[in-house]
Structures are given as C-alpha cells and as structure tokens.
Amino acid sequence: MKLFSFLSLFCITLSIAQVSTTSAEDVLMSLKDKAQLEQTSLVKNIPLKNIGPSIMSGRVVDLAVNPNNPTEFYVGYASGGLWYTNNNGTTFTPIMDNSHTQNVGDIAVDWKSGTIWVGTGENNASRSSYAGIGILKSSDKGKTWTNVGLQDSHHIGRILINPTNPDEVVVGVTGHLYSPNEERGIYKTTDGGKSWNRTLFVSPEAGIIDVAFAPNNFNIMYASAWEKDRKAWVFLGNGTDSGIYKSTDGGSSWTKVSTPESGFPTGDGVGRIGLAVFDENTVYAVHDNQSRRPKKSEEKKKSDGLTKEDFKTMSSENFLKLSDKELNNFLKNNNFQEKYRAENVKQMVRSGAVKPTDLAKYLEDANSMLFDTPVIGAEVYKSTDSGKTWNKRNEDFIDDLFYSYGYYFAQINVDPSNVDKIYLAGVPIIKSDDGGKTYTSINGDNVHSDHHALWINPKMSGHLINGNDGGVNISYDDGKNWSKNNAPSVGQFYAINVDNEEPYNVYGGLQDNGVWKGPHDAEENSEWHQTGHYPWKSIMGGDGMQVQIDNRNSDIVYTGFQFGNYYRLDLKNDKRSYIQPKHELGETPYRFNWQTPILLSHHNQDIIYLGGNKLHRSLNQGDDWETISGDLTQGGKEGDIAYGTLTTISESPFKFGLIYTGSDDGLIQITKDAGGSWTNISNSLPKNLWVSRVAASKHKKERVYATLNGYRWDDFTSYIFVSDDYGKTWKSISNNMPSSPVNVIVEDPENEDLLFAGTDNGLYISFNRGSSWEVFQNGMPNVAVHDLVIQPKAKHLLVGTHGRSIYKADISTLQLMDSELMEKDLHLFDLASIKHNKNWGSSWSSWSKPQTPGLDITFYTNEADAFEATILSSDGIEVSATEIAADEGLNVLSFDVAFSKAGKMNYLKKHKTELTEAKNGKTYLPEGTYSIVMKSNGAEEKKEFTIE
C-alpha cells in the first residue's frame, strides 16, 4: 500500500506539470458559449430521434422516493439525467433535459414544496464517471434549473435536506476525480443555496463520499471522508485521510470519530466508507478495506492444484518434477495457447528458453491486477454509542461482493423499522437479519449484479426500490422477487456500428450491459411485453466493446468485452470463437485497453486489425495472428490498470496497409507499408493526452483527422486536428467549439466538407471542414457522445451516447450543403414521394388513434424571415397554404397532406369529383402530382412531389 501512496503523489505532481486542469470559470463560460451556439445553430431545426434501446438501462446512482406515496419517485442516472415517475416506475419522464448536464451524483427532494436538489457529477469513481458543474436546484419540479454553486466540485457524494427547514442543506463534496482541488469537503447552506460555508475540509485529495443523519434529529450526522486519486494507469482508492466524522450541530462543525482508539480501521488501507444511521446512538458503516489479507488466507490446499503463485519462486529442477497431468491442468485452466502443453513447456525450461516464473508472468498484466489483488474488501462496523466506539460485525471475509474494486460500491442501508436488518450494495446486493454477522443474497434473475442505491419503505418493511447498473427494480417481499422498471432509454454506449441489411441493424457495446443488436426502425414501446419479442437482442455479455460486422455476411460479427477479450460470433449458428492475440511464453504480456480497438479491413473482410500496445493482424478472421509493429505507445506505467495501449485504429480506404493508430498516452503512428515501418506523427500535438479517434479520410489519401481527450487529466479542452500530408503537419480545427473533451470525429462519405464530432457534452456539425462548428442537438440533451457512425445508403447518422442510448438523424439534406447553397436567400430541397392510403384519418377502432400522413418540407435560408408556402395541384389550383417564421439555416415545414378549407373549395370548382372526408375531419389530397411554392421578399423556389 505504501508503494501506491507514493505513486499517487508522483502521479498528481506529474499531471500538474504536464496538463492543465480546466477551471470552473472556463467550464461555465463554455456552457454559456454553447447555449448561444444552440440559439444560432444552422441545424437547430433538424431533429434527432432516440431509437433506444431501453431494457438494459444504465447505471443508477441515487433514488428519491416520496415516503407518503412510494409510487412517486425520482431516479438519478450516472450520465443519463434525472427521471420522474408517479405510477410506480411504469413510465418515467426526463426532467433535466433543459439543463447544462446529464451527469448526476446525488439527488434530494423536499416533498412538501417539491423542490429538487441535484448534485452533478457521479459519486462512483468509475473510468466513465463524468464530472459535474455543481449543485442544481429546481423549485418548479424540474421545469427550470438554477446553478446554486460549488461549480468546481466535479463530483457530489451526498445531499441532505433538514426535514424541518428546507433552506438548510448539507452537501458532501467528493471533489475532482483526476486531480487535487480545494472545493471538496462538507458545505452547508441555511438560505437555500444563496450562500455556502465549508464546515469540513480534510485535504485536497480527500473529499466526502457519504453523509447521513439520525432520522429524528438532523443535528446528529456522520460523514465519511475518502482519499483517492485516479489516473489512467493506476487507481488509489484509500489513504490515511479516509475516515468518519461526526457533527452534533447539523453539520456546522465536525469531529473525527474513526480514531485508533475507536476500533474503526485507520491508516493507509482505509478506503471508501458508506454510512447508515438508525437512531441517535446506532450507526452502521461499510468499509472497503484495501489492506492486504493475512497470508494465511491466501494459502491453498494441495488438492486445489497449481496456481500462478507457485511458479514465482519455483526452481527449474522442481518444475521438471511436476507431473504432466498436473501441469497440463494448470495450462488448460488458464487458457495458455494450445502449443503450450506440459511436454513442450518442460523442454523450454530444460533449454533455458524460459523460467518457471514466466508462467506466472504470462498470466499477469495490468488488467489482472484489478481482480487478483487479495485485499480484505468489504467489512461492516457498528457503533451503539454515537460513534465513540466501533465493533466489526462480520467474522469471516465478505467475499464476492466488492472484489478489489470496492471504490465502485460501499453503500449500506438499515431498515428504519428493524435495527438488525441491513443491506449491502455491491456485486450482488446482500442482506443481513442479524446486524451484519451473516448474509444472504437477494439478487434476482432479472436484476443486474452491480448495485448503487436502495430505498427501504419506512412504513412497510420489505418494500425495496433498488438502483443498479441495469436500471431500477422494485420488490415487495424483501428481495425474493423483483419487478423491472426500465422504460427510459438511458443506455451507456461505448461504441456503435451498423450493417447493410434492409432495414439495417444497429449494434453497440454498453457499460456493464454487454453488446446488443437491433433494427434501426424498431419502435420503443411496451408492445413487447405482450408479444415477448423485444426488438433488440443481447449478443455478448460483460462490458460491451467495439463491434465490426462482415459486410458480406452480417451474421459474422466481431466483438467482445473489456481488456481485449474479443470473439468472432456466428449469429446464425449461435457459435463463438475466442480470437484475442496471445503473446509468447517468456515474452512481456500484451497490454489491452479497457475498450480495445478492432477493425475489419476495407479492402478484405477476412483481415482484422486489433490493437494492444502493439498492432496485430489476422488474415483469416482471427484464427491466426501476426504482430505487425513494435510497441506503438510510450511503454506503459507501473499501476493496476493497463496503460500504454492503443485506443483507435484507422486504415485508409485508398490503400491497403496505410494505417494509423492512436494510443492512450498521446502517440499517433502511421505505416504506409502494412506494418513494415512505423513513424510517430504526433510530436507537434499536445502531449500525453488520450487519442480518442484517428480517422483516415474517405476523400483524400493524404488527409487524416485526430481527436485528443484530456478527460483523464481533468482537462476539458476540445482538441480536434487535421493533416493533409499524412500527419507531417497538423492544423487545429476545434475553433469555435466550446470546451468539452472530444471522443469521436466522423467525416461524411459524400460531402468532404461535412464533419460530425461527439464530445462529453453533446454533438457538433461542421459544413466547412472544421472552420466553424454548429450545435446539432434538436431532441437530444447535453449528454456524452461516445461514438458516431453513418449508414451510407440510408443517409442516416447514428449517435451512440453514454447515458441516453442511441439517436438517429436523416442527414440527406445536410450532405447537399455547400458554400454556394449556403449563400442563397432560399433553397428548397427535393421532396420524396409518398404513397396514398385510403385509411388516412381513420382507424380500425374508435379506441385507436387514426393513421395520419405527413410530408416534411426542408428548406434553407441565409437569413431569418417569414415565408409563404403554397401547395398547388398539377393544374395550378391552390389546395393549401400557410406561413412559417424561418430561422437562418435549415428549416422543416410539416405538411399534413390535406386540403385547407379554401383549397378544397377551389379544387372542387374545377374538378367535378367527389372528395371523401376522413373520420378525423380532414380531407386528404388524392393521388397525383403537386408542387410547393415558397417565397419571401423576392426569393422564390418551387419543387414537385407525388402522391402515388
């Protein structure tokens, strides 16, 4: 533990020296700039439609339930905003979509007044826990929001409202995730957020993760401090500044109660602590103890077989004495390559090619450190004397709950009506009926295994509402059975892709919810509850990652889960083949990023590229691999997370073997000869940043785009670059884009000037190759955009968000935008034909909604103005007319394909025909050719359309 404490201090110093963290003032200014860009955006009228999916949901961080009416509650999603239900979770409404962020850490509600407090910035220290912008407050149930301070907090641990005085609020501020800062600790307001006083400060590295008060006495409360430091290569989730504090004056002053004399752990190993207060005397704490387990707990029985630890000190002589059967069992159970079997490995040891310790090294890399560290983990303490002394409740280790990543959990709840009934959230959720001595799991088959929030009905024991990585579950029998309440589309996508089927399918990898596939035109509704067929299907578990689809056969899909565990799937025959490249025995293990990049070659769909710290290529769909580079990173760092890994791969469509790679430590490399030689082309770019995307141009062989991301340094600058000479020189093209880390850039396949970029706070479009950017978010809130892909035939842009699932936009008109068109006073785009239906305006039942047609008329104007729109029949009769106040840029006029009252009369005067009025009272246009004429101040355009 001392080693990581030293590493942490070194890392903090290094981060300050290399990359500047973005100030709260700059963040707030960027939000104002973005709001202004939204108002003036040329595409603010072009809609994006959410296409789901919803059923797998996303990470819930907090719940706020009306104790007098538990069917009414709020759910805070880590990066998906705040949602409200008043029908027990049957449906939800988003109420934070008009705010500057969707990143939630904690929520609190004063139910008497309806006032909502949201601490922005997730309180779980995950690799995708996004920073917030302080405390948001709404006095009108979410219609409007006001930022009431603590803007540099980044992450909020807990919010408490005094039940007898709603203007008195105590906030536990966790603080920055990737850098030290001063705005952390306990803050208190007595005037509803107009002013704040910091009443507890521990250190720039230790913030407050939890605060809890005695149910009938707001003056008595406890707070847990948590010392932590996350870097891309190491996470230190413990330290001497972690501990428990107590207040007897409502959070105005504090005293540390986790002293060496108290019985609660102290020292370097103290990690995250969760609190639950039963009454003024009784309080529980769950502690993620990061101290090492005693060695005796690591000893194994002889019958357990060989472990990798055995080989670390084994001599060659003793190794050769091992039985082939015992050694083969070890090799097979640990997934050594087929060529490494007892006879072969013994020969390698005899010849001196490898040593026994190499078998242990073969299995050990930074990835395995996350899961192999034998720490004490979860332990429960109880105080019955108001925090003066603490007694450990569990005699045995609470295994299979926190593992080595307790920083992600550490939530404890006590039943308000039973002091001995407690619940622990982790993997899975467990309960104890004897005050923490023994436990049973209450995870259901339809409940995700990672848990973060729990509400216990104070008036009905056993009624639970649970928030987890897979959404919301409700139980009325103390966890024996659960309902699933996942109506919101709040999926956290890492990556998405599409195939070429008709209708085409969308694929995506999600945070802790696997990989899913679904048709792009599937409607998100509850009909599947009746049919049993949800349109999206799970095709892989774990944390879902990148997806590649064979364009010759969409049943062949390449995807996987974290740290490079990739497979070739045969969806038709329900088969999967593990394809991760393996290093040689005696060779340093490959390093694979959490989201390992994979790419099918444009030139041959049997050829796959996969990036570790080196680039690997398979010529036969992943059955065999060759390494075509040396280390393309800066070499990694000592830590418990894989670092010095490739994050992005791109091959030019113009030439096989013209490949670019980007790494998590800031290097961009190029090969022009399929890996024969490599050149670092990032020396002139900002150093040590995560290369989130490198994209070879579809229009010019020499052109390449790159985006860098400083999120893991708390640097929120937008970094986008382009090169027109294979990366010899670079030009910044972020220009007027407000600061927000950039995750992806996509070049349109038809219009080389058209670019799309996804950031941690939304989507942007450029019509001039990055000289200027427009906000593109009509229908989509300020949410992190992780991936973008264009379906070329359908001319659709698919937007993979990390918090609000997937959006789709028709970009056919955007692809036609060029400098000449954008200078015009008016441009009316071609109109699609529509098919006539005799049932327009009618329905099969008086209880169902009638079918209604619509025609979207898209036009561009270079100046805001009022336009007249006239619909004419083929013989020039005006059948309908309207006016529209158009914005500068693109506008959409929706025409209901019906006669106006005057238009119907005009038409009947000339055409001796019968027009049937539909049941909804409208008379729809008959089959034929029509035209629309738009004009204003001398500008006039005319286009035809057909009703077939």
Coordinates of C-alpha atoms in Angstrom, one line a residue, residues 503-908:
P503 CA -33.8 -2.5 -42.8
Y504 CA -30.3 -2.1 -41.4
N505 CA -29.4 -3.1 -37.9
V506 CA -27.5 -1.1 -35.2
Y507 CA -25.0 -2.7 -32.9
G508 CA -23.5 -1.4 -29.7
G509 CA -21.3 -2.1 -26.7
L510 CA -22.6 -0.8 -23.4
Q511 CA -21.1 -0.1 -20.0
D512 CA -21.6 -3.3 -18.0
N513 CA -24.5 -4.4 -20.1
G514 CA -22.9 -6.3 -23.0
V515 CA -23.3 -6.0 -26.7
W516 CA -26.7 -5.6 -28.3
K517 CA -28.2 -5.7 -31.9
G518 CA -31.5 -4.2 -33.1
P519 CA -33.2 -2.8 -36.2
H520 CA -32.9 0.9 -36.6
D521 CA -36.6 1.4 -37.2
A522 CA -37.8 -0.5 -34.2
E523 CA -40.3 1.5 -32.1
E524 CA -39.5 1.9 -28.4
N525 CA -42.8 0.9 -26.8
S526 CA -44.2 -1.7 -24.4
E527 CA -45.8 -3.9 -27.1
W528 CA -43.0 -6.4 -26.5
H529 CA -44.5 -7.2 -23.1
Q530 CA -47.4 -8.7 -25.0
T531 CA -45.5 -10.4 -27.8
G532 CA -42.5 -11.4 -25.8
H533 CA -40.2 -10.1 -28.6
Y534 CA -38.1 -7.1 -27.6
P535 CA -36.6 -5.9 -30.9
W536 CA -33.0 -5.5 -29.5
K537 CA -31.1 -8.7 -28.7
S538 CA -28.1 -9.3 -26.5
I539 CA -25.2 -11.0 -28.4
M540 CA -22.4 -10.7 -25.8
G541 CA -22.1 -10.1 -22.0
G542 CA -19.6 -8.2 -19.8
D543 CA -18.8 -4.6 -20.6
G544 CA -19.7 -4.3 -24.3
M545 CA -17.0 -3.0 -26.6
Q546 CA -16.4 -2.2 -30.2
V547 CA -18.3 -4.1 -33.0
Q548 CA -17.3 -5.0 -36.5
I549 CA -19.7 -6.6 -38.9
D550 CA -18.6 -8.6 -42.0
N551 CA -20.2 -6.7 -44.9
R552 CA -20.5 -9.9 -46.9
N553 CA -22.4 -11.7 -44.2
S554 CA -23.9 -9.8 -41.3
D555 CA -24.2 -12.9 -39.2
I556 CA -20.4 -12.8 -38.8
V557 CA -19.7 -10.2 -36.0
Y558 CA -16.5 -9.4 -34.1
T559 CA -17.0 -8.0 -30.7
G560 CA -16.2 -8.7 -27.0
F561 CA -15.8 -7.4 -23.6
Q562 CA -13.2 -5.4 -21.6
F563 CA -9.4 -5.6 -22.0
G564 CA -9.3 -7.1 -25.4
N565 CA -11.4 -10.2 -24.9
Y566 CA -12.8 -10.4 -28.4
Y567 CA -14.7 -13.1 -30.2
R568 CA -15.9 -14.0 -33.7
L569 CA -19.6 -14.6 -33.5
D570 CA -21.6 -16.7 -35.9
L571 CA -25.1 -15.4 -35.0
K572 CA -26.9 -17.7 -37.4
N573 CA -25.4 -20.8 -35.9
D574 CA -25.0 -19.4 -32.4
K575 CA -21.3 -20.1 -32.3
R576 CA -18.4 -18.0 -30.9
S577 CA -14.7 -18.3 -31.3
Y578 CA -12.2 -16.5 -29.0
I579 CA -9.8 -14.5 -31.0
Q580 CA -7.6 -12.4 -28.7
P581 CA -3.9 -12.5 -29.8
K582 CA -1.6 -14.2 -27.3
H583 CA 1.9 -13.3 -26.5
E584 CA 4.6 -16.0 -26.4
L585 CA 5.7 -17.7 -23.3
G586 CA 8.7 -15.6 -22.0
E587 CA 7.5 -12.5 -23.8
T588 CA 6.1 -9.5 -21.9
P589 CA 2.3 -9.7 -21.9
Y590 CA 0.4 -7.5 -24.3
R591 CA -1.4 -4.6 -22.8
F592 CA -5.0 -4.2 -23.9
N593 CA -7.1 -1.1 -23.2
W594 CA -10.4 -1.3 -21.4
Q595 CA -12.0 -0.6 -24.8
T596 CA -9.6 -2.4 -27.2
P597 CA -9.8 -1.2 -30.8
I598 CA -10.7 -3.6 -33.5
L599 CA -11.1 -3.0 -37.3
L600 CA -12.1 -5.0 -40.3
S601 CA -10.1 -4.0 -43.4
H602 CA -12.0 -2.1 -46.0
H603 CA -10.0 -4.0 -48.6
N604 CA -10.6 -7.6 -47.5
Q605 CA -13.2 -8.6 -44.9
D606 CA -11.1 -11.6 -43.8
I607 CA -8.4 -9.2 -42.5
I608 CA -8.8 -7.9 -38.9
Y609 CA -6.7 -5.5 -37.0
L610 CA -6.6 -5.5 -33.2
G611 CA -4.6 -3.2 -31.0
G612 CA -2.9 -3.9 -27.7
N613 CA 0.3 -2.0 -27.1
K614 CA 1.3 -3.4 -30.5
L615 CA -0.8 -3.8 -33.6
H616 CA -1.9 -7.3 -34.5
R617 CA -3.3 -8.5 -37.9
S618 CA -5.2 -11.6 -38.8
L619 CA -5.6 -12.7 -42.4
N620 CA -8.1 -15.4 -41.6
Q621 CA -10.9 -13.9 -39.5
G622 CA -9.0 -14.1 -36.2
D623 CA -7.9 -17.7 -36.3
D624 CA -4.2 -16.8 -36.5
W625 CA -2.4 -13.6 -35.7
E626 CA 0.8 -11.8 -36.6
T627 CA 2.2 -8.8 -34.9
I628 CA 3.0 -6.0 -37.4
S629 CA 4.5 -3.4 -35.1
G630 CA 6.7 -2.9 -32.1
D631 CA 5.3 -1.0 -29.1
L632 CA 3.3 1.9 -30.6
T633 CA 2.9 3.6 -27.2
Q634 CA 5.2 5.3 -24.7
G635 CA 5.7 2.0 -23.0
G636 CA 3.2 1.9 -20.1
K637 CA 3.4 2.8 -16.5
E638 CA 3.5 0.9 -13.2
G639 CA 0.0 0.6 -11.9
D640 CA -3.1 -1.6 -11.7
I641 CA -4.7 -0.6 -14.9
A642 CA -3.5 -1.3 -18.4
Y643 CA -1.9 1.8 -19.8
G644 CA 0.3 2.5 -22.8
T645 CA -2.3 0.8 -25.0
L646 CA -3.8 1.5 -28.5
T647 CA -7.2 3.2 -28.4
T648 CA -8.0 3.7 -32.1
I649 CA -7.1 2.2 -35.5
S650 CA -7.9 3.5 -39.0
E651 CA -7.0 2.2 -42.4
S652 CA -7.2 4.4 -45.5
P653 CA -9.9 3.3 -48.0
F654 CA -7.4 4.4 -50.7
K655 CA -4.6 1.9 -49.9
F656 CA -4.3 -1.4 -48.1
G657 CA -1.7 -1.1 -45.4
L658 CA -1.9 2.7 -45.0
I659 CA -2.8 2.5 -41.3
Y660 CA -2.9 5.0 -38.4
T661 CA -3.0 4.1 -34.7
G662 CA -3.6 6.3 -31.6
S663 CA -2.7 5.5 -28.0
D664 CA -3.9 6.4 -24.6
D665 CA -0.7 8.2 -23.8
G666 CA -0.7 10.6 -26.7
L667 CA 1.0 8.9 -29.7
I668 CA -0.3 8.7 -33.2
Q669 CA 1.7 6.4 -35.5
I670 CA 1.5 5.7 -39.3
T671 CA 2.6 2.9 -41.5
K672 CA 2.4 3.1 -45.3
D673 CA 3.6 -0.4 -45.9
A674 CA 1.2 -2.6 -43.9
G675 CA 3.4 -2.5 -40.7
G676 CA 6.8 -2.8 -42.4
S677 CA 7.8 0.5 -40.8
W678 CA 6.2 3.0 -38.5
T679 CA 6.5 6.7 -37.9
N680 CA 5.4 8.8 -34.9
I681 CA 3.5 11.7 -36.3
S682 CA 2.3 13.3 -33.0
N683 CA 5.3 15.2 -31.9
S684 CA 3.8 18.6 -32.7
L685 CA 0.5 17.8 -30.9
P686 CA -0.3 18.3 -27.2
K687 CA 1.5 15.7 -25.2
N688 CA 0.2 12.7 -23.1
L689 CA -3.5 13.0 -24.0
W690 CA -5.7 10.1 -24.8
V691 CA -6.1 9.8 -28.6
S692 CA -9.8 9.2 -28.7
R693 CA -10.0 8.9 -32.5
V694 CA -7.8 8.8 -35.6
A695 CA -9.7 8.8 -38.9
A696 CA -8.2 8.4 -42.4
S697 CA -10.1 10.5 -44.8
K698 CA -12.6 9.0 -47.3
H699 CA -12.0 11.8 -49.8
K700 CA -8.2 12.5 -49.8
K701 CA -5.5 9.9 -49.5
E702 CA -3.2 12.2 -47.6
R703 CA -5.8 13.5 -45.2
V704 CA -6.3 12.3 -41.6
Y705 CA -8.3 13.6 -38.6
A706 CA -7.4 13.1 -35.0
T707 CA -9.2 14.0 -31.7
L708 CA -7.4 14.1 -28.3
N709 CA -9.2 13.8 -25.0
G710 CA -7.9 15.3 -21.7
Y711 CA -10.8 14.0 -19.5
R712 CA -8.5 11.7 -17.5
W713 CA -6.4 14.8 -16.6
D714 CA -9.5 17.0 -15.8
D715 CA -8.6 18.9 -18.9
F716 CA -11.8 19.6 -20.7
T717 CA -10.4 21.4 -23.8
S718 CA -11.7 20.4 -27.2
Y719 CA -8.8 19.0 -29.3
I720 CA -9.5 18.3 -33.0
F721 CA -6.8 18.3 -35.6
V722 CA -6.5 17.6 -39.3
S723 CA -3.5 16.9 -41.5
D724 CA -3.3 16.9 -45.3
D725 CA 0.2 15.4 -45.5
Y726 CA -0.1 12.1 -43.7
G727 CA 0.4 13.7 -40.3
K728 CA 3.7 15.6 -41.1
T729 CA 1.9 18.8 -40.1
W730 CA -1.3 19.3 -38.2
K731 CA -3.9 22.1 -38.0
S732 CA -6.3 22.7 -35.1
I733 CA -9.9 22.8 -36.3
S734 CA -11.7 22.9 -32.9
N735 CA -12.1 26.7 -33.5
N736 CA -15.4 28.0 -32.0
M737 CA -16.3 24.7 -30.4
P738 CA -16.9 25.2 -26.6
S739 CA -14.6 23.3 -24.3
S740 CA -15.5 19.7 -23.8
P741 CA -13.4 16.6 -24.2
V742 CA -13.8 15.1 -27.7
N743 CA -14.5 11.4 -28.2
V744 CA -15.1 11.0 -31.9
I745 CA -15.0 12.6 -35.3
V746 CA -16.6 11.3 -38.4
E747 CA -16.2 12.5 -42.0
D748 CA -19.3 12.3 -44.2
P749 CA -18.8 9.8 -47.1
E750 CA -20.4 12.1 -49.7
N751 CA -19.5 15.6 -48.7
E752 CA -15.9 16.1 -47.8
D753 CA -16.6 19.4 -46.0
L754 CA -19.2 17.8 -43.7
L755 CA -17.9 16.7 -40.3
F756 CA -19.5 15.4 -37.2
A757 CA -17.9 15.5 -33.7
G758 CA -19.0 13.9 -30.4
T759 CA -18.0 15.4 -27.1
D760 CA -18.6 14.7 -23.4
N761 CA -21.3 17.3 -23.6
G762 CA -23.0 16.9 -26.9
L763 CA -22.9 16.7 -30.7
Y764 CA -21.5 19.2 -33.2
I765 CA -21.5 19.5 -37.0
S766 CA -19.3 21.5 -39.4
F767 CA -20.1 22.4 -43.0
N768 CA -16.6 23.7 -43.7
R769 CA -14.2 21.0 -42.5
G770 CA -13.9 22.4 -39.0
S771 CA -13.5 26.2 -39.7
S772 CA -16.7 26.6 -37.7
W773 CA -19.0 24.3 -35.7
E774 CA -22.7 24.2 -35.1
V775 CA -24.5 22.5 -32.2
F776 CA -26.6 19.6 -33.5
Q777 CA -28.9 18.5 -30.7
N778 CA -32.5 19.1 -31.6
G779 CA -34.2 16.4 -29.5
M780 CA -31.1 15.3 -27.6
P781 CA -30.0 16.7 -24.3
N782 CA -26.4 17.7 -23.2
V783 CA -25.1 14.1 -22.9
A784 CA -21.8 12.5 -23.6
V785 CA -21.4 11.3 -27.2
H786 CA -19.0 8.3 -27.4
D787 CA -19.4 7.2 -31.0
L788 CA -20.8 8.2 -34.4
V789 CA -21.4 6.1 -37.5
I790 CA -23.1 6.9 -40.8
Q791 CA -25.2 4.4 -42.7
P792 CA -24.4 5.5 -46.3
K793 CA -27.3 4.0 -48.1
A794 CA -30.0 5.3 -45.7
K795 CA -28.1 8.5 -45.2
H796 CA -28.5 8.3 -41.5
L797 CA -26.2 9.5 -38.7
L798 CA -26.3 7.2 -35.7
V799 CA -25.2 8.8 -32.4
G800 CA -24.0 6.5 -29.6
T801 CA -24.4 8.3 -26.3
H802 CA -23.0 7.3 -22.9
G803 CA -26.2 7.9 -21.0
R804 CA -29.2 8.3 -23.4
S805 CA -28.8 5.3 -25.7
I806 CA -28.8 5.9 -29.5
Y807 CA -30.1 8.7 -31.6
K808 CA -30.7 8.8 -35.4
A809 CA -30.8 11.7 -37.8
D810 CA -31.6 11.9 -41.5
I811 CA -28.6 13.8 -43.0
S812 CA -29.5 13.6 -46.6
T813 CA -30.1 17.3 -46.8
L814 CA -27.0 18.1 -44.8
Q815 CA -24.9 16.2 -47.3
L816 CA -26.0 18.6 -50.0
M817 CA -24.9 21.7 -48.1
D818 CA -22.0 23.6 -49.8
S819 CA -20.7 27.1 -49.8
E820 CA -22.7 28.0 -52.9
L821 CA -26.0 26.8 -51.5
M822 CA -25.4 28.5 -48.1
E823 CA -25.1 31.9 -49.9
K824 CA -28.7 31.6 -51.3
D825 CA -31.6 33.5 -49.9
L826 CA -33.7 30.4 -50.3
H827 CA -33.1 26.8 -51.3
L828 CA -35.9 24.2 -51.3
F829 CA -34.7 20.6 -51.2
D830 CA -36.2 17.9 -53.3
L831 CA -39.2 16.2 -51.9
A832 CA -39.8 12.5 -51.6
S833 CA -42.9 10.8 -53.0
I834 CA -45.4 9.4 -50.6
K835 CA -47.9 6.5 -51.0
H836 CA -51.6 7.3 -50.8
N837 CA -53.6 5.3 -48.3
K838 CA -57.4 5.2 -48.2
N839 CA -57.3 4.8 -44.5
W840 CA -55.7 8.2 -43.8
G841 CA -57.5 9.8 -41.0
S842 CA -59.2 6.6 -40.0
S843 CA -58.5 3.8 -37.5
W844 CA -59.7 0.2 -37.2
S845 CA -61.4 1.0 -33.9
S846 CA -62.9 4.0 -32.2
W847 CA -60.4 3.4 -29.4
S848 CA -57.3 3.6 -31.5
K849 CA -55.5 6.6 -33.0
P850 CA -56.2 7.4 -36.7
Q851 CA -53.4 7.0 -39.3
T852 CA -52.1 10.4 -40.3
P853 CA -49.7 11.1 -43.2
G854 CA -47.1 13.9 -43.2
L855 CA -44.6 15.4 -45.6
D856 CA -41.5 17.2 -44.2
I857 CA -40.5 20.1 -46.5
T858 CA -37.0 21.1 -45.8
F859 CA -35.6 24.4 -46.9
Y860 CA -32.6 26.6 -46.3
T861 CA -32.4 30.4 -45.9
N862 CA -29.3 32.5 -45.2
E863 CA -31.4 35.0 -43.2
A864 CA -34.3 34.6 -40.7
D865 CA -37.5 35.6 -42.4
A866 CA -41.2 34.9 -42.8
F867 CA -42.1 32.6 -45.8
E868 CA -45.3 31.8 -47.6
A869 CA -45.8 28.2 -48.5
T870 CA -48.4 27.3 -51.2
I871 CA -49.3 23.8 -52.3
L872 CA -50.6 23.6 -55.9
S873 CA -52.2 20.8 -57.8
S874 CA -50.7 19.8 -61.2
D875 CA -53.1 22.3 -62.9
G876 CA -52.2 25.2 -60.6
I877 CA -55.0 25.1 -58.1
E878 CA -54.0 26.2 -54.6
V879 CA -55.0 23.3 -52.3
S880 CA -53.4 24.6 -49.2
A881 CA -51.3 27.5 -47.9
T882 CA -49.5 28.5 -44.7
E883 CA -46.8 30.8 -43.4
I884 CA -43.7 29.9 -41.4
A885 CA -41.3 32.1 -39.5
A886 CA -38.0 30.6 -40.6
D887 CA -34.7 30.7 -38.8
E888 CA -31.4 31.3 -40.5
G889 CA -30.2 27.9 -41.7
L890 CA -32.3 24.8 -42.2
N891 CA -36.0 24.7 -41.5
V892 CA -38.6 22.0 -41.7
L893 CA -42.2 22.7 -42.6
S894 CA -44.5 19.7 -41.8
F895 CA -47.5 19.4 -44.2
D896 CA -50.4 17.2 -43.3
V897 CA -51.1 16.3 -47.0
A898 CA -54.7 17.7 -46.5
F899 CA -56.8 20.4 -48.2
S900 CA -57.3 23.6 -46.5
K901 CA -61.0 24.7 -46.3
A902 CA -60.5 27.2 -49.1
G903 CA -58.3 24.8 -51.0
K904 CA -60.9 22.1 -51.0
M905 CA -63.5 24.6 -52.4
N906 CA -61.1 25.8 -55.1
Y907 CA -60.3 22.2 -56.2
L908 CA -64.0 21.2 -56.4

